[in-house]
mmCIF file of C-alpha atoms in Angstrom:
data_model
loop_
_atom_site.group_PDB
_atom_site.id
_atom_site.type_symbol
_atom_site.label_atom_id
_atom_site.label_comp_id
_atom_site.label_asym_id
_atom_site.label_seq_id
_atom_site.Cartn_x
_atom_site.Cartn_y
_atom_site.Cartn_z
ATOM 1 C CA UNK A 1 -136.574 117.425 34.675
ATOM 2 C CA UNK A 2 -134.100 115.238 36.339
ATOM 3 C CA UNK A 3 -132.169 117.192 38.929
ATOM 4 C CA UNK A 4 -130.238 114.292 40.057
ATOM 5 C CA UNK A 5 -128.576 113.923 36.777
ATOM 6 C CA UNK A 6 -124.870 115.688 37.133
ATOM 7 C CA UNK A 7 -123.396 118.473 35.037
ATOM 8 C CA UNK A 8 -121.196 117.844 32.249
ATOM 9 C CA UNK A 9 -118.196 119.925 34.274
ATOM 10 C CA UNK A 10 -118.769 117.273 37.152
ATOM 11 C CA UNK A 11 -118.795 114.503 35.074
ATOM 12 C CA UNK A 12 -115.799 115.847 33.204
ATOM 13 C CA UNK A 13 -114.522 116.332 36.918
ATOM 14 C CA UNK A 14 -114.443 113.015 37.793
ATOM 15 C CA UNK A 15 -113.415 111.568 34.552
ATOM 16 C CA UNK A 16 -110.014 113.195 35.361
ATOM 17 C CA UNK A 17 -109.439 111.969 38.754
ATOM 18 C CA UNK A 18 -108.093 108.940 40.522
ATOM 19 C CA UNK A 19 -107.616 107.857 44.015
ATOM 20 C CA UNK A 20 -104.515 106.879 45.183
ATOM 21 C CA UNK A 21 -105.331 104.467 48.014
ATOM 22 C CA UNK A 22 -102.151 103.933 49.412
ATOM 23 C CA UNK A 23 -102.669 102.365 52.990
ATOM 24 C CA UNK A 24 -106.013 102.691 52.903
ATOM 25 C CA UNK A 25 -105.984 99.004 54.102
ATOM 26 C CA UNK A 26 -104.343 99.516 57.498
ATOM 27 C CA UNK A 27 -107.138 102.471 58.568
ATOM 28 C CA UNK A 28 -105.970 102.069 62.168
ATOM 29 C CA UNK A 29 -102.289 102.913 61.845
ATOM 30 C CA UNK A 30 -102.932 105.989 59.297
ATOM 31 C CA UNK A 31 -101.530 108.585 61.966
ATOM 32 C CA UNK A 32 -98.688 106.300 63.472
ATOM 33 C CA UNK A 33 -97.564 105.866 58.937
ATOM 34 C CA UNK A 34 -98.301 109.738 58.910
ATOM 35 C CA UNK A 35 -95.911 110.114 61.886
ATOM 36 C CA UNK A 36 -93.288 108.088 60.523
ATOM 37 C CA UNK A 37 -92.801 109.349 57.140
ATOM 38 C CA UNK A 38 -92.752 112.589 58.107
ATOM 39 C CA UNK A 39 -89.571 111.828 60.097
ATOM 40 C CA UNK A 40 -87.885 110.155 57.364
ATOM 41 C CA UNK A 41 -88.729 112.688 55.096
ATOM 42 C CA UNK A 42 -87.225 114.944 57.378
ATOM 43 C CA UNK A 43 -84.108 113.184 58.014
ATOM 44 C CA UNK A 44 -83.643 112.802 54.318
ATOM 45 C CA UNK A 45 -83.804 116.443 54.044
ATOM 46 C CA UNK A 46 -81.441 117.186 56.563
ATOM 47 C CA UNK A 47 -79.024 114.469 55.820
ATOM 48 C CA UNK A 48 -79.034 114.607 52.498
ATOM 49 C CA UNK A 49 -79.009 118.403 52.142
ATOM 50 C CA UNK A 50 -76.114 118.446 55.183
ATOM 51 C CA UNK A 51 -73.845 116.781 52.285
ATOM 52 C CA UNK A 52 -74.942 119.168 49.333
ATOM 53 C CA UNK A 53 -74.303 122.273 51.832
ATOM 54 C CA UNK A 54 -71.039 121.077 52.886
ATOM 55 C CA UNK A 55 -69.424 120.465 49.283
ATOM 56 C CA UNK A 56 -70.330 123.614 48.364
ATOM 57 C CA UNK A 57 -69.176 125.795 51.655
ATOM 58 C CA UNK A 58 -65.374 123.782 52.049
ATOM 59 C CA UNK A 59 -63.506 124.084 48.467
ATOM 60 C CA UNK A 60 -61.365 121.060 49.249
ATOM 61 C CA UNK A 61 -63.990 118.583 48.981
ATOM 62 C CA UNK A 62 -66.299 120.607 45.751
ATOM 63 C CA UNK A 63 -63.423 118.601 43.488
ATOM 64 C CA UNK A 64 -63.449 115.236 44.997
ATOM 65 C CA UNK A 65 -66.974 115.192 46.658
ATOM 66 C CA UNK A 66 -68.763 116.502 43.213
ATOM 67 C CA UNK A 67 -70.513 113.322 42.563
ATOM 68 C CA UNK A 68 -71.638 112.898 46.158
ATOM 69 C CA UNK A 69 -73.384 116.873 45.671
ATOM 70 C CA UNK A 70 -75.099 115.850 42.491
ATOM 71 C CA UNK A 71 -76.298 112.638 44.332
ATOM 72 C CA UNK A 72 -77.703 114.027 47.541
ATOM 73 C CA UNK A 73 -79.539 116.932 45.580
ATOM 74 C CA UNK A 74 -81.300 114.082 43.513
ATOM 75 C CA UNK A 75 -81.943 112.103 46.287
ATOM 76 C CA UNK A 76 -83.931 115.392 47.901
ATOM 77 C CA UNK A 77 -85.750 115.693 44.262
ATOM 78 C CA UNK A 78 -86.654 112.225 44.376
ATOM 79 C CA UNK A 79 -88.156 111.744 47.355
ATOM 80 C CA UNK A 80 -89.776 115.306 47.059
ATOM 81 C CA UNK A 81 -91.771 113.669 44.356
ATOM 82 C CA UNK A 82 -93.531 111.206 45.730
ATOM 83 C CA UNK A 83 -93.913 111.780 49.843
ATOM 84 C CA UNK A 84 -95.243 115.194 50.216
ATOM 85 C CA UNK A 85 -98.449 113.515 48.347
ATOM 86 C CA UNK A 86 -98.789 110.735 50.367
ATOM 87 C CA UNK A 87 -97.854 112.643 53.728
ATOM 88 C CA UNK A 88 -100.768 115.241 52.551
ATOM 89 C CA UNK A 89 -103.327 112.035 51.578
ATOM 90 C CA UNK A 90 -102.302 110.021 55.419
ATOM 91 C CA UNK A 91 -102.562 113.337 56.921
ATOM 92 C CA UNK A 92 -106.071 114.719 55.212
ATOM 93 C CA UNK A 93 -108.025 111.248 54.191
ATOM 94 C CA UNK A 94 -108.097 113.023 50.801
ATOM 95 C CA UNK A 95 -107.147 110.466 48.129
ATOM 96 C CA UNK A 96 -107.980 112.564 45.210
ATOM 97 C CA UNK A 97 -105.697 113.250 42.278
ATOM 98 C CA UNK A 98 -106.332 114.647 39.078
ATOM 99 C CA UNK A 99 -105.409 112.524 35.956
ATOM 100 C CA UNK A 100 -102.462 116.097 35.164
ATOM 101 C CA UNK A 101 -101.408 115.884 38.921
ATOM 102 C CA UNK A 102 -100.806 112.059 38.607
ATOM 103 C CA UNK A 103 -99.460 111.967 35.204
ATOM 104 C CA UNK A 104 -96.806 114.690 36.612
ATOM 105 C CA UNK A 105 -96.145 113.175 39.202
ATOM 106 C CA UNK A 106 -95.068 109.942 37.576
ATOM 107 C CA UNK A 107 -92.998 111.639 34.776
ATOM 108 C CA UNK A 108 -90.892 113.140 37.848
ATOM 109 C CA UNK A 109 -90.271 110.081 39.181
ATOM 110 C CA UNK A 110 -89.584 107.960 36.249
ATOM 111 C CA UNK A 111 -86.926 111.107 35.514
ATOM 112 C CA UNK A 112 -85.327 111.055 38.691
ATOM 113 C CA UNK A 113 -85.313 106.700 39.051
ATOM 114 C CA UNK A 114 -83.219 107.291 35.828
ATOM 115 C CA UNK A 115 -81.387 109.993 36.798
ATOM 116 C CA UNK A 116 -80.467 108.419 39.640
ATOM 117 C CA UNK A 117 -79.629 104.961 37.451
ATOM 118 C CA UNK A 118 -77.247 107.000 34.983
ATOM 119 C CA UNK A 119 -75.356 108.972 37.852
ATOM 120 C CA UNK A 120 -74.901 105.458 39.847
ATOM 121 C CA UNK A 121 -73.154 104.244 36.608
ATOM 122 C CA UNK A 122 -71.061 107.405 36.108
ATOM 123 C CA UNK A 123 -69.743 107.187 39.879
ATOM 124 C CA UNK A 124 -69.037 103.348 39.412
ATOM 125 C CA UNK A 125 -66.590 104.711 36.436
ATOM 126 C CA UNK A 126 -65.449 107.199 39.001
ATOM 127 C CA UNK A 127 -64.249 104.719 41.107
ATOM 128 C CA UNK A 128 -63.013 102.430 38.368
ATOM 129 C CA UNK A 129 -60.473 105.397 37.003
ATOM 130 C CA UNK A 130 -59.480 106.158 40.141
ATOM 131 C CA UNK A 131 -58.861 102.714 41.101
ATOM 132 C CA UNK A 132 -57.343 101.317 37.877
ATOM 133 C CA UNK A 133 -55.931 104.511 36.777
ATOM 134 C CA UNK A 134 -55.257 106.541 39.972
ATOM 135 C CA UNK A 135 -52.089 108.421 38.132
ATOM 136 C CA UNK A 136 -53.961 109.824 34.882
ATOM 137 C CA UNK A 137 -57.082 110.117 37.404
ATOM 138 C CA UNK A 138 -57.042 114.073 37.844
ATOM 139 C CA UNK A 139 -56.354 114.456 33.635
ATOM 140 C CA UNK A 140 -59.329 111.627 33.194
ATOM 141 C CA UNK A 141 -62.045 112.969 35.568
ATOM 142 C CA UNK A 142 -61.222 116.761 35.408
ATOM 143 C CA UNK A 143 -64.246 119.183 36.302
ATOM 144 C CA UNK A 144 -65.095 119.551 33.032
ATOM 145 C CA UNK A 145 -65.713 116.068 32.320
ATOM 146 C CA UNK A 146 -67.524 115.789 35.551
ATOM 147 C CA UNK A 147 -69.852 118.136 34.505
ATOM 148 C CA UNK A 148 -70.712 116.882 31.216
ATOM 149 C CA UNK A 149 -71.605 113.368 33.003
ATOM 150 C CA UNK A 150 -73.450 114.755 35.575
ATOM 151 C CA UNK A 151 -75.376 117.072 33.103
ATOM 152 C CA UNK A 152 -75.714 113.670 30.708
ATOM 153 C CA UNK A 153 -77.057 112.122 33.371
ATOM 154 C CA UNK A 154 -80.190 114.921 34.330
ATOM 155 C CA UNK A 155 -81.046 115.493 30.627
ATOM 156 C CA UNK A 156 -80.796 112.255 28.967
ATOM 157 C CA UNK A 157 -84.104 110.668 30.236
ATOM 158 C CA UNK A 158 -86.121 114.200 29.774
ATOM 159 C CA UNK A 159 -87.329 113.342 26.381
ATOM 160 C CA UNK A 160 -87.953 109.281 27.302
ATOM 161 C CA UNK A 161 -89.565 109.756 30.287
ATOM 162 C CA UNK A 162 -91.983 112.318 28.992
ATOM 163 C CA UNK A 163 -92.903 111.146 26.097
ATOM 164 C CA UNK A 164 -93.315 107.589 28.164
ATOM 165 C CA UNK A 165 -95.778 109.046 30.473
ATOM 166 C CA UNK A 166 -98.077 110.724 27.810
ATOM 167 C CA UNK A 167 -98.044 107.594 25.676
ATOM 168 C CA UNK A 168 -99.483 106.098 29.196
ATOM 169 C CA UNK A 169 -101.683 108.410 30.140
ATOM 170 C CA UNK A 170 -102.992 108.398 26.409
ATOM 171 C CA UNK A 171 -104.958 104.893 27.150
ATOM 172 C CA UNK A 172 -108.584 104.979 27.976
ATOM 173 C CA UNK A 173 -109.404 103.894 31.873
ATOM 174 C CA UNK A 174 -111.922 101.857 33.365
ATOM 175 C CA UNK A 175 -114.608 103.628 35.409
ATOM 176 C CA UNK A 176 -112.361 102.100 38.555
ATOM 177 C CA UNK A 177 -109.528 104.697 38.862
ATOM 178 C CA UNK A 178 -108.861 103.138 42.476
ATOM 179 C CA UNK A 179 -104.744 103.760 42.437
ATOM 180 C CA UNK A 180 -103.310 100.554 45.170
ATOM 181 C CA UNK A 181 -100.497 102.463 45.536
ATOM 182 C CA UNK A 182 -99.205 105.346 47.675
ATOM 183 C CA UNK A 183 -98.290 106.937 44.178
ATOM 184 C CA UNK A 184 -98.658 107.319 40.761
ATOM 185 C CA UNK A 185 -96.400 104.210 39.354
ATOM 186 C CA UNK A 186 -96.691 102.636 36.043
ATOM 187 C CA UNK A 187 -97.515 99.010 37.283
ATOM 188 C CA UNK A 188 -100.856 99.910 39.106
ATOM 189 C CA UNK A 189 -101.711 102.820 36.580
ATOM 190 C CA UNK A 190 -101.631 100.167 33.500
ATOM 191 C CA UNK A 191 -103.881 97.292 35.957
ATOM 192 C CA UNK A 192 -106.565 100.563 35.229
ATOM 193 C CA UNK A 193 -106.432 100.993 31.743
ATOM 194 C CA UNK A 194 -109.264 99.485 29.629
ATOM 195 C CA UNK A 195 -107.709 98.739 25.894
ATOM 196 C CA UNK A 196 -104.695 96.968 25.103
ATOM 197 C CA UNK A 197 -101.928 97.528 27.040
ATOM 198 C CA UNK A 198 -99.289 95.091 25.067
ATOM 199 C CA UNK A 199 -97.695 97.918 23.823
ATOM 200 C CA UNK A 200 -97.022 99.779 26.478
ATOM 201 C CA UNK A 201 -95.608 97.073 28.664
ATOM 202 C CA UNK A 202 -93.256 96.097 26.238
ATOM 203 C CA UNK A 203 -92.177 100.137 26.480
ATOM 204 C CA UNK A 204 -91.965 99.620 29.968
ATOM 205 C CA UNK A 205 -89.318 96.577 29.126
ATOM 206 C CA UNK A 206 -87.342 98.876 26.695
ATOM 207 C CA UNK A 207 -87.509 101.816 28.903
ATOM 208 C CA UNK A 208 -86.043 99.413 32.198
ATOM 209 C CA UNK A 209 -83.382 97.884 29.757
ATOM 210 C CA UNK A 210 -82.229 101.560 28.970
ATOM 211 C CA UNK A 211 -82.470 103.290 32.231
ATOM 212 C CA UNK A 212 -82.048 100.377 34.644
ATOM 213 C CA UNK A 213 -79.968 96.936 33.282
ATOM 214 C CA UNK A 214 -77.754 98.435 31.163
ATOM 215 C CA UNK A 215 -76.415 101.345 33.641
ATOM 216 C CA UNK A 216 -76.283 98.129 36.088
ATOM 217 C CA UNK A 217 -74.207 95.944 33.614
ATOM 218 C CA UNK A 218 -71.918 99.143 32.809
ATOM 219 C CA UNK A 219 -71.465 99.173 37.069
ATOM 220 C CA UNK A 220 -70.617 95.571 37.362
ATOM 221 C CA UNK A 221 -68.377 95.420 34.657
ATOM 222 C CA UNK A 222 -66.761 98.763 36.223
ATOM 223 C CA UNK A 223 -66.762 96.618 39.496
ATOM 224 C CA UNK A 224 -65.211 93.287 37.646
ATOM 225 C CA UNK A 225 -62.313 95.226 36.699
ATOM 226 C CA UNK A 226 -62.053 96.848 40.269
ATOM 227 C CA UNK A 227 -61.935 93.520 42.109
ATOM 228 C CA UNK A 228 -59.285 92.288 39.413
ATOM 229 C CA UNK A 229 -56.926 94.910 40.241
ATOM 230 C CA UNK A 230 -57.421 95.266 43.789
ATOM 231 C CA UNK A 231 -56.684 91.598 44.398
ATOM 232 C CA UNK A 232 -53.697 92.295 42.680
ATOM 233 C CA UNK A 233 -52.150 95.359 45.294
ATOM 234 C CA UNK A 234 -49.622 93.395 47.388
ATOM 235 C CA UNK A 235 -50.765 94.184 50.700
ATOM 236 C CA UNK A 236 -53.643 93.107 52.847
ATOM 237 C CA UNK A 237 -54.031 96.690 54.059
ATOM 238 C CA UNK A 238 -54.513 98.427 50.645
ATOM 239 C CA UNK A 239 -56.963 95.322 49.109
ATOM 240 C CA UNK A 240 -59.248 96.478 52.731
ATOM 241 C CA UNK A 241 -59.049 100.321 51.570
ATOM 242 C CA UNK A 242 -59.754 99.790 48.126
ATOM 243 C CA UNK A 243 -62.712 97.768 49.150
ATOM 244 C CA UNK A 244 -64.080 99.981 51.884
ATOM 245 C CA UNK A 245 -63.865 103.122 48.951
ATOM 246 C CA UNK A 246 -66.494 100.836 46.994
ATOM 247 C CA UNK A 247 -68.608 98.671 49.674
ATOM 248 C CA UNK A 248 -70.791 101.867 49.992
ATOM 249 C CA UNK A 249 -71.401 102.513 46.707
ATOM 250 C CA UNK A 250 -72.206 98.754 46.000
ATOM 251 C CA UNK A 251 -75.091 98.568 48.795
ATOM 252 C CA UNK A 252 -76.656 101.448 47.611
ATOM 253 C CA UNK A 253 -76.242 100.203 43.767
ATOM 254 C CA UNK A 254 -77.739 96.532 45.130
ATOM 255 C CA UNK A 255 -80.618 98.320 47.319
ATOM 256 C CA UNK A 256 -81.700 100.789 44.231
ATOM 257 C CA UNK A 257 -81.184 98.656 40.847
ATOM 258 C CA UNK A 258 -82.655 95.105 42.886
ATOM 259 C CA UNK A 259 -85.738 96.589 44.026
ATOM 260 C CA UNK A 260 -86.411 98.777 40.271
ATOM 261 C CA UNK A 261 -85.533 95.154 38.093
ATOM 262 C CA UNK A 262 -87.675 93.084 40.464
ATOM 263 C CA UNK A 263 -90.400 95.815 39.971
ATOM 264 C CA UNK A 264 -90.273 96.904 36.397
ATOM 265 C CA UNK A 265 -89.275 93.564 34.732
ATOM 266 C CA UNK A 266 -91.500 91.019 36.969
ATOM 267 C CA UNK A 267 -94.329 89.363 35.175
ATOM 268 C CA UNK A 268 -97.281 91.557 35.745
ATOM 269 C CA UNK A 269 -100.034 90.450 37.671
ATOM 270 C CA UNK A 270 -103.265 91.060 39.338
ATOM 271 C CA UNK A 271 -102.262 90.109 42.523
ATOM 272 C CA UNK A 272 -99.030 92.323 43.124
ATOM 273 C CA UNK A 273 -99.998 95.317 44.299
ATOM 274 C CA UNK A 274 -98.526 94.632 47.903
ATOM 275 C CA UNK A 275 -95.357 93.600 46.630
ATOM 276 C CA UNK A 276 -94.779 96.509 44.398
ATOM 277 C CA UNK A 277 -95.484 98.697 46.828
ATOM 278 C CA UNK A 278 -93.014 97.165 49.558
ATOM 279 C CA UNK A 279 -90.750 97.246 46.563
ATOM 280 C CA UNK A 280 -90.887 100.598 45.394
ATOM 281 C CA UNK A 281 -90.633 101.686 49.589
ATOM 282 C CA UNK A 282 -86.990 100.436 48.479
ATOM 283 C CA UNK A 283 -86.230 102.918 45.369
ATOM 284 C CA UNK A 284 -88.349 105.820 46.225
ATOM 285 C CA UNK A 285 -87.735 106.106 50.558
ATOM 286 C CA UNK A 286 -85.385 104.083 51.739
ATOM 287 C CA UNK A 287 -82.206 104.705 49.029
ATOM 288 C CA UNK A 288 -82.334 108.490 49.999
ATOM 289 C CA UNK A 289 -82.380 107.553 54.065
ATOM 290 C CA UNK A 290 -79.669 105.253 53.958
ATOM 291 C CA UNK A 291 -77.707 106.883 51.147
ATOM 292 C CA UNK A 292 -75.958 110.019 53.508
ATOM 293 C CA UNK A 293 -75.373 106.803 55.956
ATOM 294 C CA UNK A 294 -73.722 104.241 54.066
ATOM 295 C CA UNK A 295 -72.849 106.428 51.241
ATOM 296 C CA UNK A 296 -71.224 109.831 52.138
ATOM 297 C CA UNK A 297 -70.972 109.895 56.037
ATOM 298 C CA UNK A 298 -68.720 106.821 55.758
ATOM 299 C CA UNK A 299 -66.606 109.353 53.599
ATOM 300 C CA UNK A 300 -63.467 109.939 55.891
ATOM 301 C CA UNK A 301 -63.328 113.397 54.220
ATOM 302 C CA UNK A 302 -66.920 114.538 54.521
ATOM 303 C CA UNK A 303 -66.464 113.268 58.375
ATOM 304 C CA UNK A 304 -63.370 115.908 58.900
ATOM 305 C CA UNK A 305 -65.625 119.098 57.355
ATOM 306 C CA UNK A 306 -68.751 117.855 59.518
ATOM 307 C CA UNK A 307 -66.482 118.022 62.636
ATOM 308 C CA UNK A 308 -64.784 121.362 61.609
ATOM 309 C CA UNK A 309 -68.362 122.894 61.509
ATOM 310 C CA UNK A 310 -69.802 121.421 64.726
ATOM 311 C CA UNK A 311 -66.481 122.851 66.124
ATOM 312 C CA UNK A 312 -67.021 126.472 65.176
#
């Protein structure tokens, strides 16, 4: 009898798993990455979650600020997805994750990327009504219509993004189930399938043109329109408050939508795996940091509550 032969469950075990290397190649900074995300990750939880506690508590700014709620809350979401994993794997030298874990993981992120995608667009139109149309603004954007958007903007990718990941995750994989990436993405999960992947990478392309390029041409025709009429105001003064309202918005749309296209509709190849992962640092990390900074504590409004509070 050969009792080095393994048992079907272990087999079966392993079948299921893959091993998300993430900076496996840097084994001497491992603590010092482990350090360092951990601070972000708790600075976008405080930051972010500073603006979604502060709309709600002052009832002046749960009107104008209602985007900027929505926003920050997704941003916590987002980021919740993918760095408690990677924190845990830096932290414990455990790489491990099951084929359900991994497949979850990616339909979370792939829902909150186009979340995030749709609600950028609806706040571009935001700006644009109350820009273009600031007189018929309050009848335009009441809080009904705000919450339709917003709730658009959650439940519109649900169906896509699932049914994306299990058509993924339906592909047979190669005995190498070595992830190079800090988490589950679709670029380094299709380099480990073994059939055909034509199919699903022109889903990818579909998926990208939905949830990514088209919100982005929707924001900068939004913005087109914007730039028309504010060169028009007849003062220097009002052209440099109109474009401080938007200059936020626009770095955060240029730091989210560049890295995602450059990602999702690059040529794939073998030899990308650093560059996708510097890339998707971008989308996943560094969007929800800078997005309280350059986004909503900019906010002249948000600035006045924030003072209020420290106050009392």
């Amino acid at each position: 009898m050969n009792h080095q032969e393994k048992p079907p469950e272990e087999n079966l075990t392993e079948m299921m798993e893959f091993s998300l290397l993430g900076f496996a190649d840097m084994p001497h900074l491992q603590w010092f990455l482990f350090g360092l995300f951990l601070v972000i990750y708790i600075i976008i939880l405080m930051s972010n979650g500073t603006i979604f506690l502060i709309t709600k508590m002052d009832p002046a700014l749960q009107s104008p600020m209602y985007f900027l709620a929505n926003f920050s809350f997704l941003e916590i979401c987002y980021v919740t997805a993918t760095l408690p994993r990677m924190l845990m794997n830096l932290g414990t030298q455990r790489r491990r994750i099951s084929m359900a874990a991994c497949a979850t993981q990616m339909c979370f992120v792939l829902l909150f990327g186009g979340t995030e995608s749709l609600l950028l667009a609806v706040m571009a139109y935001d700006r644009y009504v109350a820009i273009c149309n600031p007189l018929h603004y309050p009848v335009v954007m009441n809080h009904r219509v705000c919450i339709q958007l917003v709730t658009g903007s959650w439940i519109t990718g649900i169906p896509v993004m699932i049914g994306h990941t299990y058509q993924i995750f339906s592909l047979p994989f190669c005995r190498c189930k070595q992830i190079s990436h800090f988490f589950c993405d679709i670029p380094p999960i299709l380099k480990l399938a073994c059939g055909d992947t034509f199919v699903n990478e022109m889903l990818v392309y579909i998926v990208t043109v939905l949830f990514v390029m088209f919100p982005f041409l929707l924001i900068l025709c939004s913005y087109s329109k914007i730039i028309s009429i504010i060169l028009k105001l007849p003062s220097a003064t009002s052209q440099a408050k109109a474009f401080s309202t938007c200059s936020s918005h626009l770095m955060v749309v240029v730091l989210f939508f560049g890295s995602c296209i450059i990602t999702y509709l690059r040529p794939n190849t073998r030899h990308s795996e650093g560059t996708d992962k510097v890339l998707s640092l971008f989308y996943t990390i560094l969007t929800p940091l800078f997005n309280p900074v350059i986004y909503s504590l900019r906010n002249n409004d948000v600035i006045k509550v924030l003072k209020k509070l420290l106050c009392k």
